[in-house]
PDB file of C-alpha atoms in Angstrom:
ATOM      1  CA  MET A  29      -6.618  -3.412 -28.843  1.00 68.00           C
ATOM      2  CA  PRO A  30     -10.779  -3.674 -29.658  1.00 88.00           C
ATOM      3  CA  LYS A  31     -10.674  -0.252 -29.956  1.00 91.00           C
ATOM      4  CA  LYS A  32      -8.134  -0.069 -32.212  1.00 91.00           C
ATOM      5  CA  LEU A  33      -9.953  -2.924 -34.732  1.00 94.00           C
ATOM      6  CA  LYS A  34     -12.933  -1.052 -34.722  1.00 96.00           C
ATOM      7  CA  HIS A  35     -11.265   2.036 -35.449  1.00 95.00           C
ATOM      8  CA  LEU A  36      -9.492  -0.256 -38.541  1.00 95.00           C
ATOM      9  CA  GLU A  37     -12.958  -1.803 -39.247  1.00 96.00           C
ATOM     10  CA  LEU A  38     -15.335   1.981 -40.264  1.00 96.00           C
ATOM     11  CA  ILE A  39     -11.918   3.030 -42.248  1.00 96.00           C
ATOM     12  CA  GLN A  40     -12.064  -0.117 -43.738  1.00 97.00           C
ATOM     13  CA  ASN A  41     -15.713   0.720 -44.975  1.00 97.00           C
ATOM     14  CA  VAL A  42     -15.691   3.758 -45.750  1.00 97.00           C
ATOM     15  CA  ILE A  43     -12.606   2.370 -48.114  1.00 97.00           C
ATOM     16  CA  ASN A  44     -14.694  -0.658 -49.689  1.00 97.00           C
ATOM     17  CA  ARG A  45     -17.806   2.254 -50.329  1.00 97.00           C
ATOM     18  CA  LEU A  46     -15.518   4.839 -52.639  1.00 96.00           C
ATOM     19  CA  ALA A  47     -13.645   1.903 -53.999  1.00 96.00           C
ATOM     20  CA  ASN A  48     -17.568  -0.108 -55.005  1.00 97.00           C
ATOM     21  CA  SER A  49     -18.393   3.973 -56.154  1.00 95.00           C
ATOM     22  CA  SER A  50     -15.013   3.208 -58.700  1.00 95.00           C
ATOM     23  CA  PHE A  51     -16.048   0.210 -60.163  1.00 96.00           C
ATOM     24  CA  PHE A  52     -19.662   1.227 -61.042  1.00 96.00           C
ATOM     25  CA  LEU A  53     -18.300   4.170 -61.851  1.00 95.00           C
ATOM     26  CA  LYS A  54     -16.836   2.633 -64.587  1.00 96.00           C
ATOM     27  CA  GLY A  55     -19.937   0.285 -65.854  1.00 96.00           C
ATOM     28  CA  TRP A  56     -21.824   3.410 -66.275  1.00 95.00           C
ATOM     29  CA  THR A  57     -19.858   5.321 -68.465  1.00 95.00           C
ATOM     30  CA  VAL A  58     -19.351   2.186 -70.405  1.00 95.00           C
ATOM     31  CA  ILE A  59     -22.755   1.989 -70.720  1.00 95.00           C
ATOM     32  CA  PHE A  60     -23.752   5.141 -71.698  1.00 93.00           C
ATOM     33  CA  VAL A  61     -20.805   4.901 -74.046  1.00 93.00           C
ATOM     34  CA  ALA A  62     -22.531   2.272 -75.807  1.00 92.00           C
ATOM     35  CA  ALA A  63     -25.710   3.851 -75.806  1.00 90.00           C
ATOM     36  CA  VAL A  64     -25.247   6.700 -76.603  1.00 88.00           C
ATOM     37  CA  LEU A  65     -22.913   5.423 -79.415  1.00 86.00           C
ATOM     38  CA  GLY A  66     -25.564   3.173 -80.428  1.00 85.00           C
ATOM     39  CA  PHE A  67     -27.631   5.557 -81.241  1.00 81.00           C
ATOM     40  CA  ALA A  68     -25.101   7.998 -82.955  1.00 77.00           C
ATOM     41  CA  THR A  69     -25.076   5.375 -85.590  1.00 75.00           C
ATOM     42  CA  LYS A  70     -28.876   4.114 -86.002  1.00 73.00           C
ATOM     43  CA  ASP A  71     -29.204   7.665 -86.835  1.00 68.00           C
ATOM     44  CA  SER A  72     -26.071   8.726 -88.514  1.00 69.00           C
ATOM     45  CA  GLU A  73     -25.511  11.984 -86.067  1.00 73.00           C
ATOM     46  CA  PRO A  74     -21.954  13.694 -84.972  1.00 76.00           C
ATOM     47  CA  ILE A  75     -23.686  15.356 -82.355  1.00 79.00           C
ATOM     48  CA  TYR A  76     -24.808  12.316 -80.085  1.00 78.00           C
ATOM     49  CA  VAL A  77     -20.884  10.787 -80.426  1.00 83.00           C
ATOM     50  CA  TRP A  78     -19.657  14.887 -78.697  1.00 83.00           C
ATOM     51  CA  LEU A  79     -22.717  13.284 -76.342  1.00 85.00           C
ATOM     52  CA  ALA A  80     -20.769  10.364 -75.388  1.00 89.00           C
ATOM     53  CA  ALA A  81     -17.515  12.798 -74.326  1.00 91.00           C
ATOM     54  CA  ILE A  82     -18.834  15.165 -71.507  1.00 90.00           C
ATOM     55  CA  PRO A  83     -20.411  12.846 -69.756  1.00 91.00           C
ATOM     56  CA  THR A  84     -17.413  10.914 -69.644  1.00 95.00           C
ATOM     57  CA  LEU A  85     -14.978  13.240 -69.088  1.00 95.00           C
ATOM     58  CA  SER A  86     -16.636  14.302 -66.002  1.00 95.00           C
ATOM     59  CA  PHE A  87     -17.607  10.429 -64.476  1.00 96.00           C
ATOM     60  CA  TRP A  88     -13.154  10.522 -65.414  1.00 96.00           C
ATOM     61  CA  VAL A  89     -12.385  13.186 -63.227  1.00 96.00           C
ATOM     62  CA  LEU A  90     -15.273  11.863 -60.965  1.00 96.00           C
ATOM     63  CA  ASP A  91     -13.335   8.678 -60.690  1.00 96.00           C
ATOM     64  CA  GLY A  92     -10.028   9.963 -60.011  1.00 96.00           C
ATOM     65  CA  TYR A  93     -11.977  12.170 -56.961  1.00 95.00           C
ATOM     66  CA  TYR A  94     -12.946   8.422 -55.984  1.00 95.00           C
ATOM     67  CA  LEU A  95      -9.627   6.975 -56.322  1.00 95.00           C
ATOM     68  CA  ASN A  96      -8.063  10.280 -54.859  1.00 95.00           C
ATOM     69  CA  GLN A  97     -10.180   9.451 -50.924  1.00 95.00           C
ATOM     70  CA  GLU A  98      -9.853   5.972 -51.082  1.00 95.00           C
ATOM     71  CA  ARG A  99      -6.251   6.522 -51.685  1.00 93.00           C
ATOM     72  CA  LEU A 100      -5.575   8.896 -48.540  1.00 94.00           C
ATOM     73  CA  PHE A 101      -8.149   6.575 -46.409  1.00 95.00           C
ATOM     74  CA  ARG A 102      -5.797   4.156 -47.027  1.00 95.00           C
ATOM     75  CA  GLN A 103      -2.593   6.670 -45.800  1.00 94.00           C
ATOM     76  CA  LEU A 104      -5.405   7.247 -42.370  1.00 95.00           C
ATOM     77  CA  TYR A 105      -5.748   3.257 -42.085  1.00 96.00           C
ATOM     78  CA  ASP A 106      -2.208   2.720 -42.050  1.00 95.00           C
ATOM     79  CA  THR A 107      -1.204   4.925 -39.613  1.00 94.00           C
ATOM     80  CA  VAL A 108      -3.753   4.447 -37.450  1.00 95.00           C
ATOM     81  CA  ARG A 109      -2.983   0.358 -37.827  1.00 94.00           C
ATOM     82  CA  GLU A 110      -0.020   2.944 -36.275  1.00 94.00           C
ATOM     83  CA  THR A 111      -1.570   4.440 -33.218  1.00 92.00           C
ATOM     84  CA  ASP A 112      -0.954   3.009 -30.081  1.00 91.00           C
ATOM     85  CA  GLU A 113      -4.498   1.523 -28.536  1.00 89.00           C
ATOM     86  CA  ASP A 114      -4.489   4.480 -25.933  1.00 89.00           C
ATOM     87  CA  GLU A 115      -3.992   6.674 -28.398  1.00 90.00           C
ATOM     88  CA  ILE A 116      -7.247   5.894 -30.997  1.00 91.00           C
ATOM     89  CA  ASP A 117      -9.713   8.945 -31.073  1.00 92.00           C
ATOM     90  CA  PHE A 118     -11.795   7.290 -33.973  1.00 93.00           C
ATOM     91  CA  SER A 119     -10.656  10.490 -36.396  1.00 92.00           C
ATOM     92  CA  MET A 120     -12.089   9.889 -39.875  1.00 95.00           C
ATOM     93  CA  ASN A 121     -10.214  12.720 -40.880  1.00 93.00           C
ATOM     94  CA  ILE A 122      -7.749  12.651 -44.073  1.00 93.00           C
ATOM     95  CA  LEU A 123      -6.412  16.220 -43.867  1.00 90.00           C
ATOM     96  CA  PRO A 124      -3.478  15.821 -42.807  1.00 89.00           C
ATOM     97  CA  PHE A 125      -2.748  13.197 -46.084  1.00 90.00           C
ATOM     98  CA  LYS A 126      -3.939  15.751 -48.745  1.00 86.00           C
ATOM     99  CA  LYS A 127      -1.227  16.997 -50.439  1.00 76.00           C
ATOM    100  CA  GLY A 128      -0.613  19.632 -53.252  1.00 58.00           C
ATOM    101  CA  GLY A 129      -1.674  18.361 -56.626  1.00 60.00           C
ATOM    102  CA  ASP A 130      -2.852  14.459 -55.390  1.00 84.00           C
ATOM    103  CA  TRP A 131      -6.306  14.767 -56.782  1.00 87.00           C
ATOM    104  CA  LEU A 132      -5.070  15.283 -60.207  1.00 89.00           C
ATOM    105  CA  LYS A 133      -2.074  12.701 -60.426  1.00 91.00           C
ATOM    106  CA  THR A 134      -4.649  10.798 -60.033  1.00 92.00           C
ATOM    107  CA  VAL A 135      -6.954  11.786 -62.763  1.00 94.00           C
ATOM    108  CA  PHE A 136      -3.815  10.601 -64.771  1.00 95.00           C
ATOM    109  CA  SER A 137      -2.566   8.043 -63.406  1.00 94.00           C
ATOM    110  CA  LYS A 138      -1.693   4.935 -65.449  1.00 95.00           C
ATOM    111  CA  THR A 139      -5.585   2.291 -64.655  1.00 93.00           C
ATOM    112  CA  LEU A 140      -7.815   5.637 -65.036  1.00 96.00           C
ATOM    113  CA  LEU A 141      -5.394   7.074 -67.487  1.00 96.00           C
ATOM    114  CA  PHE A 142      -6.268   3.570 -70.014  1.00 97.00           C
ATOM    115  CA  PHE A 143      -9.341   2.928 -69.320  1.00 97.00           C
ATOM    116  CA  TYR A 144     -11.040   6.625 -69.550  1.00 97.00           C
ATOM    117  CA  PHE A 145      -8.216   7.702 -72.714  1.00 96.00           C
ATOM    118  CA  THR A 146      -9.578   3.602 -74.660  1.00 96.00           C
ATOM    119  CA  ILE A 147     -13.227   5.225 -74.014  1.00 96.00           C
ATOM    120  CA  LEU A 148     -12.141   8.371 -75.153  1.00 96.00           C
ATOM    121  CA  LEU A 149     -10.713   6.890 -78.817  1.00 96.00           C
ATOM    122  CA  VAL A 150     -13.402   4.923 -79.016  1.00 93.00           C
ATOM    123  CA  ILE A 151     -15.551   8.411 -79.179  1.00 92.00           C
ATOM    124  CA  GLY A 152     -13.118   9.596 -81.486  1.00 92.00           C
ATOM    125  CA  ILE A 153     -13.542   6.259 -84.033  1.00 91.00           C
ATOM    126  CA  VAL A 154     -16.861   6.436 -84.094  1.00 87.00           C
ATOM    127  CA  LEU A 155     -16.964  10.330 -84.335  1.00 86.00           C
ATOM    128  CA  VAL A 156     -14.662  10.281 -87.031  1.00 88.00           C
ATOM    129  CA  TRP A 157     -16.898   7.277 -89.221  1.00 83.00           C
ATOM    130  CA  GLN A 158     -19.682   9.482 -89.014  1.00 81.00           C
ATOM    131  CA  LEU A 159     -18.339  12.039 -90.369  1.00 80.00           C
ATOM    132  CA  ILE A 160     -16.745  10.029 -92.867  1.00 81.00           C
ATOM    133  CA  GLY A 161     -20.336   8.608 -94.066  1.00 71.00           C
ATOM    134  CA  GLN A 162     -21.406  11.939 -93.828  1.00 68.00           C
ATOM    135  CA  ASN A 163     -19.637  12.928 -96.984  1.00 69.00           C
ATOM    136  CA  VAL A 164     -19.562  10.207 -98.861  1.00 64.00           C
ATOM    137  CA  GLY A 165     -23.775   9.918 -98.945  1.00 54.00           C
TER     138      GLY A 165
END
């Protein structure tokens, strides 16, 4: 049983790192967007608002990658959990679990879609507000 437990620990460590990376990425997204939108409202420059959207989309895609990898390692974890002790080889190969299109489905999963769409919606509202402010003034 010690080989199986050690292998499961290794996989769980990877899952934890991926989950932490996803969490920190969301935090950095909020901080970055807040800072850029702060500059945009201070200087009344709509270009700053557009600059907030590009990294947000990049963070969204990267977060989808982390979440997809985490799901693949969870599948590996389940496979190792059901494997006999004698067959444990400490493989960290997740290629057998990859299916076409899973990454894109993950990017548009409910949790990521809600989080990043909300941020993009705020960016859009600030952009409209900036453009209306320029046309009035």
